[in-house]
Coordinates of C-alpha atoms in Angstrom, one line a residue:
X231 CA 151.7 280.8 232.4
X232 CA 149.0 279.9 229.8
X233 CA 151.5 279.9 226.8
X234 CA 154.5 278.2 228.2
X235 CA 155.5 275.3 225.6
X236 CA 154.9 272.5 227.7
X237 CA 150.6 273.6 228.2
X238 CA 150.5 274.1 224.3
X239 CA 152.0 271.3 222.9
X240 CA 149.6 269.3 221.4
X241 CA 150.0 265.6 221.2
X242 CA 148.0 263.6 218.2
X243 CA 148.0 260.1 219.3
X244 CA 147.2 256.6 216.8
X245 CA 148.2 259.2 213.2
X246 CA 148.3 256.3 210.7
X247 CA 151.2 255.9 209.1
X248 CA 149.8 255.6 205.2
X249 CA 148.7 259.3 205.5
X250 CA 150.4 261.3 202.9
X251 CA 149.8 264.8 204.9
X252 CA 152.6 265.9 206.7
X253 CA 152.4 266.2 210.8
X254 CA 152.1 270.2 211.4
X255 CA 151.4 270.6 215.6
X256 CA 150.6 274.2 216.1
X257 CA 151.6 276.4 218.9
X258 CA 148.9 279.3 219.6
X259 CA 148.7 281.5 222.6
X260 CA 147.3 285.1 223.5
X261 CA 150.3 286.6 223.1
X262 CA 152.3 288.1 220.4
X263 CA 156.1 287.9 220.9
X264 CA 158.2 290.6 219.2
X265 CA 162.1 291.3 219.2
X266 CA 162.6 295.1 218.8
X267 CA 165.4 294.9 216.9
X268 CA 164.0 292.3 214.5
X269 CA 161.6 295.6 213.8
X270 CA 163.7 298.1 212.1
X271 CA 165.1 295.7 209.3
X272 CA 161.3 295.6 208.5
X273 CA 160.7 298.4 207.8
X274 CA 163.4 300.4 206.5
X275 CA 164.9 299.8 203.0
X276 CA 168.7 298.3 203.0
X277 CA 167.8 296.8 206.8
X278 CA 169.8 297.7 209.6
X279 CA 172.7 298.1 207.9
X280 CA 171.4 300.9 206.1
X281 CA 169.6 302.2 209.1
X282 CA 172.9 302.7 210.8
X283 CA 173.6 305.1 208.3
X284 CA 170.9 307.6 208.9
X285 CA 171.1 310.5 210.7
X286 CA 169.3 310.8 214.0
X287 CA 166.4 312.7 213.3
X288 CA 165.8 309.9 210.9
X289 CA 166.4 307.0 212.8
X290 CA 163.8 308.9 215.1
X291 CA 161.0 308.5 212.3
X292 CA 161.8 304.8 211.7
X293 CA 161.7 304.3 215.3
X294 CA 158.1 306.0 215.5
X295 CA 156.8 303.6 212.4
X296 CA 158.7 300.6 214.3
X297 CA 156.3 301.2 216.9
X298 CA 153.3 301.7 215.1
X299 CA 153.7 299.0 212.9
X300 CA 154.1 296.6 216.3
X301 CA 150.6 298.3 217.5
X302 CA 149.1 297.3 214.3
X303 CA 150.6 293.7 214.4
X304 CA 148.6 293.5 217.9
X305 CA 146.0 295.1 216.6
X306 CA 145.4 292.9 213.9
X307 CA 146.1 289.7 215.4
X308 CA 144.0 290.4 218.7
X309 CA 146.8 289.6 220.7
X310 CA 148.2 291.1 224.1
X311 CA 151.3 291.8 222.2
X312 CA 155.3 291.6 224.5
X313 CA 158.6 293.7 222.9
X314 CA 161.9 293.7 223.8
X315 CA 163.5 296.7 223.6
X316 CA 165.8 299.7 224.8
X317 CA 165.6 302.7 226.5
X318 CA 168.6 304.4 225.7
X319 CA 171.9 303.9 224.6
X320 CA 175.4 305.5 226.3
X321 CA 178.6 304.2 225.6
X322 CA 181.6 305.0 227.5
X323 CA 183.0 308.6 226.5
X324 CA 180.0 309.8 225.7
X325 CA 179.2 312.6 227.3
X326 CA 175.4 312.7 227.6
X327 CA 173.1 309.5 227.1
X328 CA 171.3 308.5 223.5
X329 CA 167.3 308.0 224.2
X330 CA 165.9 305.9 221.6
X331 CA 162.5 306.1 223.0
X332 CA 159.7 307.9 220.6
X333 CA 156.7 309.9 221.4
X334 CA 155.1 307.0 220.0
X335 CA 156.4 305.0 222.2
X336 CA 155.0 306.8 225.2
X337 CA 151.2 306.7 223.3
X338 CA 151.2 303.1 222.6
X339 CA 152.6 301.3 225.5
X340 CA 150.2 300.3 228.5
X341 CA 152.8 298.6 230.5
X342 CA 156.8 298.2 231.2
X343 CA 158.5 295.4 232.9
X344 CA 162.1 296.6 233.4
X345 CA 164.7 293.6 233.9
X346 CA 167.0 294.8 236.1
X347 CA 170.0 292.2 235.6
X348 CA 173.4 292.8 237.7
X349 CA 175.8 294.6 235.6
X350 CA 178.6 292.4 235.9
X351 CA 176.3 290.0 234.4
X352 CA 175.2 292.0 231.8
X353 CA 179.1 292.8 231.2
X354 CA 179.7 289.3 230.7
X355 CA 177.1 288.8 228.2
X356 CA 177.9 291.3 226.3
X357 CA 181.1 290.0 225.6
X358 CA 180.0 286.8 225.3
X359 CA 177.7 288.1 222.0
X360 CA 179.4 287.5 219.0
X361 CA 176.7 288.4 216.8
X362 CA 176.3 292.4 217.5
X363 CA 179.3 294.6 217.7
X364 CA 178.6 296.4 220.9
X365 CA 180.0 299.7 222.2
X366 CA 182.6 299.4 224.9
X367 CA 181.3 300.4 228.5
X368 CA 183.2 299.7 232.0
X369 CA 181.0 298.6 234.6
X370 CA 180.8 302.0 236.6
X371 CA 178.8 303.3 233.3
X372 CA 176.9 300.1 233.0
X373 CA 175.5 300.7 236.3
X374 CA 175.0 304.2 235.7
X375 CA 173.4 303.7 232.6
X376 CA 170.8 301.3 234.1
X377 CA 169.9 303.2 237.1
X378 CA 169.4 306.6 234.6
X379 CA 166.8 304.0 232.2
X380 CA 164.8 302.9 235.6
X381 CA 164.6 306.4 237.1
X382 CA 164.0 308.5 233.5
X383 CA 161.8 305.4 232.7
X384 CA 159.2 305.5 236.0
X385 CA 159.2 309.3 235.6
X386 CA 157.8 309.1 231.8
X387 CA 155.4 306.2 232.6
X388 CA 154.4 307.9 236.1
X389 CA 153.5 311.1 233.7
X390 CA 152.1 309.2 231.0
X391 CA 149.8 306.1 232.4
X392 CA 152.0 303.6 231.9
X393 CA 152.5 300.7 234.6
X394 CA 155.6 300.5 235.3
X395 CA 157.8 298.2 237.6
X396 CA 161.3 296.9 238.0
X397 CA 161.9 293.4 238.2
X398 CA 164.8 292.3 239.8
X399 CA 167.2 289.1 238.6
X400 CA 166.4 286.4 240.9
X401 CA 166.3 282.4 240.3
X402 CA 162.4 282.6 239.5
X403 CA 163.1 285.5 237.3
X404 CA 161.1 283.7 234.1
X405 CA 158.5 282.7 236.1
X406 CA 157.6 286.1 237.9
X407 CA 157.6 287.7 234.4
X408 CA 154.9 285.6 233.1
X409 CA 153.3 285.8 236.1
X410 CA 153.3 290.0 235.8
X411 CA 152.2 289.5 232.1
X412 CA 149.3 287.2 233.1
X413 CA 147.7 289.5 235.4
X414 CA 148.5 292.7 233.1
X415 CA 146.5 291.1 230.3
X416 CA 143.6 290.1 232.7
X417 CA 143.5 293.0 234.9
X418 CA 140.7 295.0 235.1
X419 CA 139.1 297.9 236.7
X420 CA 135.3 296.2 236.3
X421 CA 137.1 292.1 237.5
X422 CA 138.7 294.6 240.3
X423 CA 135.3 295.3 241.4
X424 CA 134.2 291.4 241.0
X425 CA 136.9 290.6 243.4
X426 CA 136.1 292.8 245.8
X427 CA 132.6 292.1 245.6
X428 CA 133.7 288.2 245.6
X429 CA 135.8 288.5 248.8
X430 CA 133.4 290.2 250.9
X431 CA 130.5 287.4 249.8
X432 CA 132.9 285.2 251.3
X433 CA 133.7 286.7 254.5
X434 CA 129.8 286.9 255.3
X435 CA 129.2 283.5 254.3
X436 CA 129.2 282.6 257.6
X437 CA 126.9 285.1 259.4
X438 CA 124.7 285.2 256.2
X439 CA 120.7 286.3 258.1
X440 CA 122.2 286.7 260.9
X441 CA 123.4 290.3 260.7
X442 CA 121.5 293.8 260.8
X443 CA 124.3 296.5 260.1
X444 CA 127.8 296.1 259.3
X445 CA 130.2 298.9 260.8
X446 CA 132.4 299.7 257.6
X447 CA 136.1 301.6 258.8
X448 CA 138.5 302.5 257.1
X449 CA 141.9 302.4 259.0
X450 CA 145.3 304.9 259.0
X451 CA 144.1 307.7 261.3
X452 CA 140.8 305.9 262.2
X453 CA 142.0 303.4 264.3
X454 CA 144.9 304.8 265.0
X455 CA 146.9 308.6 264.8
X456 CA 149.8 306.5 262.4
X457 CA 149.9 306.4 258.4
X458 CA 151.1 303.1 258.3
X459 CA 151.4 303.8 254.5
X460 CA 153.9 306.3 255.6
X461 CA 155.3 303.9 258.2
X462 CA 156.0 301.0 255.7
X463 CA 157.9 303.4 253.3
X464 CA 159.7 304.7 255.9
X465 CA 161.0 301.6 257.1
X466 CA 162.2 300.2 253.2
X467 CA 164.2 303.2 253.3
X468 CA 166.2 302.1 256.1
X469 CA 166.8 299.3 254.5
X470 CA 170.4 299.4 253.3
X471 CA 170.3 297.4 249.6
X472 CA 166.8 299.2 248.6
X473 CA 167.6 301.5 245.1
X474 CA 164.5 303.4 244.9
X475 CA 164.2 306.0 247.5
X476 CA 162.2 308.5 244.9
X477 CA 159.5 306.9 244.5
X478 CA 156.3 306.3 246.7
X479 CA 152.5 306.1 246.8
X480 CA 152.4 310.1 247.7
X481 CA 154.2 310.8 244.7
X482 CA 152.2 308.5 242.7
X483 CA 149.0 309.8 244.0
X484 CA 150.4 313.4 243.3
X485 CA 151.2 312.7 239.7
X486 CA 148.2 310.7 238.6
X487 CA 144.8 311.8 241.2
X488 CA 143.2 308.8 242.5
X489 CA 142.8 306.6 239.4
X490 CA 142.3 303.0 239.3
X491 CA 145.7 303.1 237.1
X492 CA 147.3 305.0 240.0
X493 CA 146.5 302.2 242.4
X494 CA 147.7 299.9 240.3
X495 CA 151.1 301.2 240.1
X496 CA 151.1 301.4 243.5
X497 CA 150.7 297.8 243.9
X498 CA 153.3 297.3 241.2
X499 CA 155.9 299.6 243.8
X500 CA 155.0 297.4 246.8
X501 CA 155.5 294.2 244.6
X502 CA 158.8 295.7 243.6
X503 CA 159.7 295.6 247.7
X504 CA 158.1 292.0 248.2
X505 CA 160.7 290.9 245.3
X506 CA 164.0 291.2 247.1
X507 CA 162.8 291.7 250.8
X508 CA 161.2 290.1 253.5
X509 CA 157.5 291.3 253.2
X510 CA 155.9 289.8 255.9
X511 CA 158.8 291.0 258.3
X512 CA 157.9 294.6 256.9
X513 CA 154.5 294.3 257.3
X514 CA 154.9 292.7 261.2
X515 CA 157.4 295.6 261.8
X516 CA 154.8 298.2 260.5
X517 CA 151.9 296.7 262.4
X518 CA 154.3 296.8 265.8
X519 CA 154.4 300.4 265.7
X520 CA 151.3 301.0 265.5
X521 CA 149.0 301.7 268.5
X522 CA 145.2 301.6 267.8
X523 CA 142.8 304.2 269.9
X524 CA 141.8 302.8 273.2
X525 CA 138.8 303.8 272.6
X526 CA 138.3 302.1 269.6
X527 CA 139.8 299.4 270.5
X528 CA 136.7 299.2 273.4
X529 CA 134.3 300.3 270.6
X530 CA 135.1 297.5 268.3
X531 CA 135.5 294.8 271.4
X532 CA 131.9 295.8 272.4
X533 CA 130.4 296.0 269.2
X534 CA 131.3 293.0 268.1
X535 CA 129.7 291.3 271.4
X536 CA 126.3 291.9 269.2
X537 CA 125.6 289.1 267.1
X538 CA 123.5 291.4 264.6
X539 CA 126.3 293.7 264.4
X540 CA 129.3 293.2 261.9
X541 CA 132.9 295.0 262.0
X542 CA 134.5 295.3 258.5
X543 CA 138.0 297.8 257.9
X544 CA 138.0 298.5 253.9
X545 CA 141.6 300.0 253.5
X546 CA 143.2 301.3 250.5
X547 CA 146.4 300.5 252.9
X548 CA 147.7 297.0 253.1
X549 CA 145.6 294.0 254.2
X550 CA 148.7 292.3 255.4
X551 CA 149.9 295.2 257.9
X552 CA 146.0 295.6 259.3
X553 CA 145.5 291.8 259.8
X554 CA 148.8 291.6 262.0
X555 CA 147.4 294.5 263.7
X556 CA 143.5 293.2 264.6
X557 CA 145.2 290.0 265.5
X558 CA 147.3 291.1 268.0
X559 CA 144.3 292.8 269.5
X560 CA 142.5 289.2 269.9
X561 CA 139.8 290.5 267.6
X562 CA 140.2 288.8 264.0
X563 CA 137.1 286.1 264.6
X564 CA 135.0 289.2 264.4
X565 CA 136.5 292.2 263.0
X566 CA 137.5 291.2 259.0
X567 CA 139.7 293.5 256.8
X568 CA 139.5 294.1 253.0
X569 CA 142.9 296.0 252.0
X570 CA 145.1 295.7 248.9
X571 CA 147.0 292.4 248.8
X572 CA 150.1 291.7 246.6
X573 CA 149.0 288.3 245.1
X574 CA 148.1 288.7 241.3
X575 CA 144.4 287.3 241.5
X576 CA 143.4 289.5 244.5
X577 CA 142.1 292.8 244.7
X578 CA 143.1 296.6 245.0
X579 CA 141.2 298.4 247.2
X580 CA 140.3 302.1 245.7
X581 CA 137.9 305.0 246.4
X582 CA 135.6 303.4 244.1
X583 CA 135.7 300.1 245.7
X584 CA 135.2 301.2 249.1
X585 CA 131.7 303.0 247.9
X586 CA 131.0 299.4 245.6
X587 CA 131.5 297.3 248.9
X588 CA 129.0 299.8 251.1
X589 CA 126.7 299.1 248.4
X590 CA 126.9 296.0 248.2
X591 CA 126.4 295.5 251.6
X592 CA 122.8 297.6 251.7
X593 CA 121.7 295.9 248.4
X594 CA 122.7 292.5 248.3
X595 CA 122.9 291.9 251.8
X596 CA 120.4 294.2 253.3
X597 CA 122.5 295.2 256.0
X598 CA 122.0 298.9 257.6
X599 CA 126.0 300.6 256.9
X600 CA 127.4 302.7 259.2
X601 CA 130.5 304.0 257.8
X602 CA 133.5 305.3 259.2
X603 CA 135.9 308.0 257.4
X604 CA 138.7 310.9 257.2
X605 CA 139.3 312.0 253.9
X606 CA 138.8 312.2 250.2
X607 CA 138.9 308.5 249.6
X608 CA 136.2 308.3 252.0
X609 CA 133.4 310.4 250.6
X610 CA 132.1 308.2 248.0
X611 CA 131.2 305.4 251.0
X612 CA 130.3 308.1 253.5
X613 CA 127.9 309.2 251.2
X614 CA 126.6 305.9 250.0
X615 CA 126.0 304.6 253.7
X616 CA 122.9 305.0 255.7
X617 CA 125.1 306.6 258.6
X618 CA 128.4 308.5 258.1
X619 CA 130.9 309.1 260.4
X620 CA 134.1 311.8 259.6
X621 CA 136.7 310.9 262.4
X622 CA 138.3 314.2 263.4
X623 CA 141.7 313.2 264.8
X624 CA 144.7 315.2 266.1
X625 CA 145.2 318.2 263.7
X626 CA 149.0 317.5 263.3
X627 CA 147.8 313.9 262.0
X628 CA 144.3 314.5 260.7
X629 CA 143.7 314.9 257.1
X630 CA 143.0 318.1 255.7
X631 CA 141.3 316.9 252.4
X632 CA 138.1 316.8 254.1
X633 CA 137.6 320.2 255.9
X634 CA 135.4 321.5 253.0
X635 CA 134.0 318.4 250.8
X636 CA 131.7 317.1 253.7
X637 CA 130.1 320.4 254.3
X638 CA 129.0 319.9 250.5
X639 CA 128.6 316.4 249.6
X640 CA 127.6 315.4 253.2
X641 CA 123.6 315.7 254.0
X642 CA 123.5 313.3 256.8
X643 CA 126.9 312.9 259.0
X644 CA 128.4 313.1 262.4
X645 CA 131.6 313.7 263.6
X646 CA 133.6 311.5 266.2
X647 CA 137.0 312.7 267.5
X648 CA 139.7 310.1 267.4
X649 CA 142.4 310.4 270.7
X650 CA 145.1 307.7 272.1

């Protein structure tokens, strides 16, 4: 990470000793590191002490400012700005949980990394802490009491546009935090697009001039009647130490439309799974189960026979799951797939990318697109290409989003029936 100590120390070599100015070696960074309890004393008169005096509904107003004045910090300073801080509070006996968590809080945050440490460690340290006095609370309620923060936690942020994901305690804890704040600070929805763009430059390096038109497909129920989306979620859930069995891109989707921010947090919950599981494993498993249409399997075998004619899948689905599955079918030299990946610096694949990358293609690369779709987050691409083609597949399987948007948005299409 750009501001760990050891990048940011700065050595001055051959100082002379006669100077009378005293060494000062600064530290700067991009980020502003705040402790949320260092906050309150701040700001309220008398400190904590006197804070823990207050009634509730005043506290409440203090913790509102606390945030506010934290904004302005960042504000002022220019700085991508980190807090520590809590959710809630419940001590044992109590019967109903303490939220500390403001309506300011839910308007100023962009993002939440929640550490989820194992309570018995968490016990220990508590006890350890001789500097706060700290409620008593068994484990049973320490557990309780983290899983209510996650789940209350992704619900406001889910409502709210706020990235969220759990981060669970491993070795490389540290290092995966940074790693998560890196790319939050750097993210973008206009660098998604540059990426995108940047990728599919590279994959037609090759075959630059030599290509006419470029076949662009998406994949679940193109290639094939299975949602491997569906599929992939289905299979974590089997899994027997996986906690979250709420949440899942549907629910996302459902909650927040199509949004770039949307995809994001979907790429957050499938990082979430890569964290403590075997990814790849998933991703071969997912990929296993999936049969592809035979015929277009044959389609994309003969197509690609044509040196002037290019195969590209553009998936909002997993790169990982599809590349497993064009291998397998001996095809990979010639068929290349541009899905979301899970590695900070690549991109996510939205609506709005898959009608960038058909444009790209006719502009930049002069190539004649003939694109390949099912549903909503194929309209912007079907409508951008020179050709557009709405698979109609099985109508237990098929999506339903597009029976009336082609008829309307649609001037040029045709329709191709997808079957085993």
């Amino acid at each position: 990470m750009s501001t760990s100590l050891p990048d940011l120390l700065i050595i001055a070599p051959n100082i002379s000793i006669h100077t009378t100015k005293p060494v000062v070696i600064g530290i700067y960074g991009k980020y502003l590191f705040i402790e949320g309890f260092e906050v309150i004393p701040k700001i309220v008169p008398g400190g904590l002490a006197k804070f823990q005096t207050l009634k509730e509904e005043e506290k409440k107003v203090y913790r509102s400012n606390a945030i506010d004045h934290v904004a302005k910090d960042g504000e002022i300073s220019g700085r991508t700005t980190i807090l520590t801080g809590h959710y809630m509070f419940w001590a044992d006996g109590a019967e109903e949980k303490k939220p500390v968590w403001t309506l300011r809080d839910q308007a100023t945050f962009t993002h939440i990394i929640y550490l989820s440490i194992p309570v018995d460690l968490l016990l220990a340290r508590r006890k350890a802490d001789l500097e706060w006095t700290r409620s008593k609370v068994s484990v049973e309620n320490l557990h309780k009491w983290q899983e209510t923060e996650k789940s209350d936690l992704r619900r406001i942020c889910g409502e709210n546009g706020i990235l969220f994901t759990v981060l669970p305690f491993t070795v490389d804890v540290s290092k995966r935090a940074a790693e998560l704040a890196e790319c939050f600070d750097s993210h973008t929805e206009t660098g998604n697009f540059l990426l995108a763009e940047q990728k599919l430059d590279n994959i037609l390096k090759g075959v630059e001039g030599k290509l006419e038109k470029m076949l662009v497909i998406d994949a679940d129920r193109i290639l094939s009647a299975t949602d491997t989306g569906h599929l992939f979620w289905e299979h974590v859930r089997s899994l027997p130490n996986f906690s979250n069995r709420q949440t899942s891109p549907k629910t996302i989707f459902s909650t927040s439309g199509y949004s770039h921010t949307a995809f994001r947090q979907v790429a957050l919950l499938y990082g979430e799974v890569s964290a403590s599981h075997d990814f790849d494993s998933i991703c071969h498993a997912v990929a296993n189960a999936t049969d592809l249409y035979s015929g277009i399997i044959s389609l994309l075998k003969s197509v690609t026979r044509a040196s002037h004619v290019g195969v590209f899948i553009v998936t909002c689905g997993l790169s990982q799951v599809w590349e497993h599955i064009i291998a397998r079918e001996g095809i990979s030299d010639t068929v290349k797939v541009l899905g979301s990946e899970l590695s900070q610096d690549a991109c996510i694949v939205t609506l709005a990318v898959k009608t960038a990358v058909v444009s790209r293609l006719q502009r930049c690369h002069r190539l004649e697109v003939w694109a390949f779709g099912d549903s909503v987050l194929d309209l912007g691409m079907l409508v951008k290409a020179d050709h557009a083609i709405v698979v109609v597949g099985d109508v237990e399987s098929r999506s339903k989003t597009m029976d009336v948007p082609w008829r309307s948005q649609l001037t040029r299409v045709s329709f191709m029936l997808g079957k085993p």
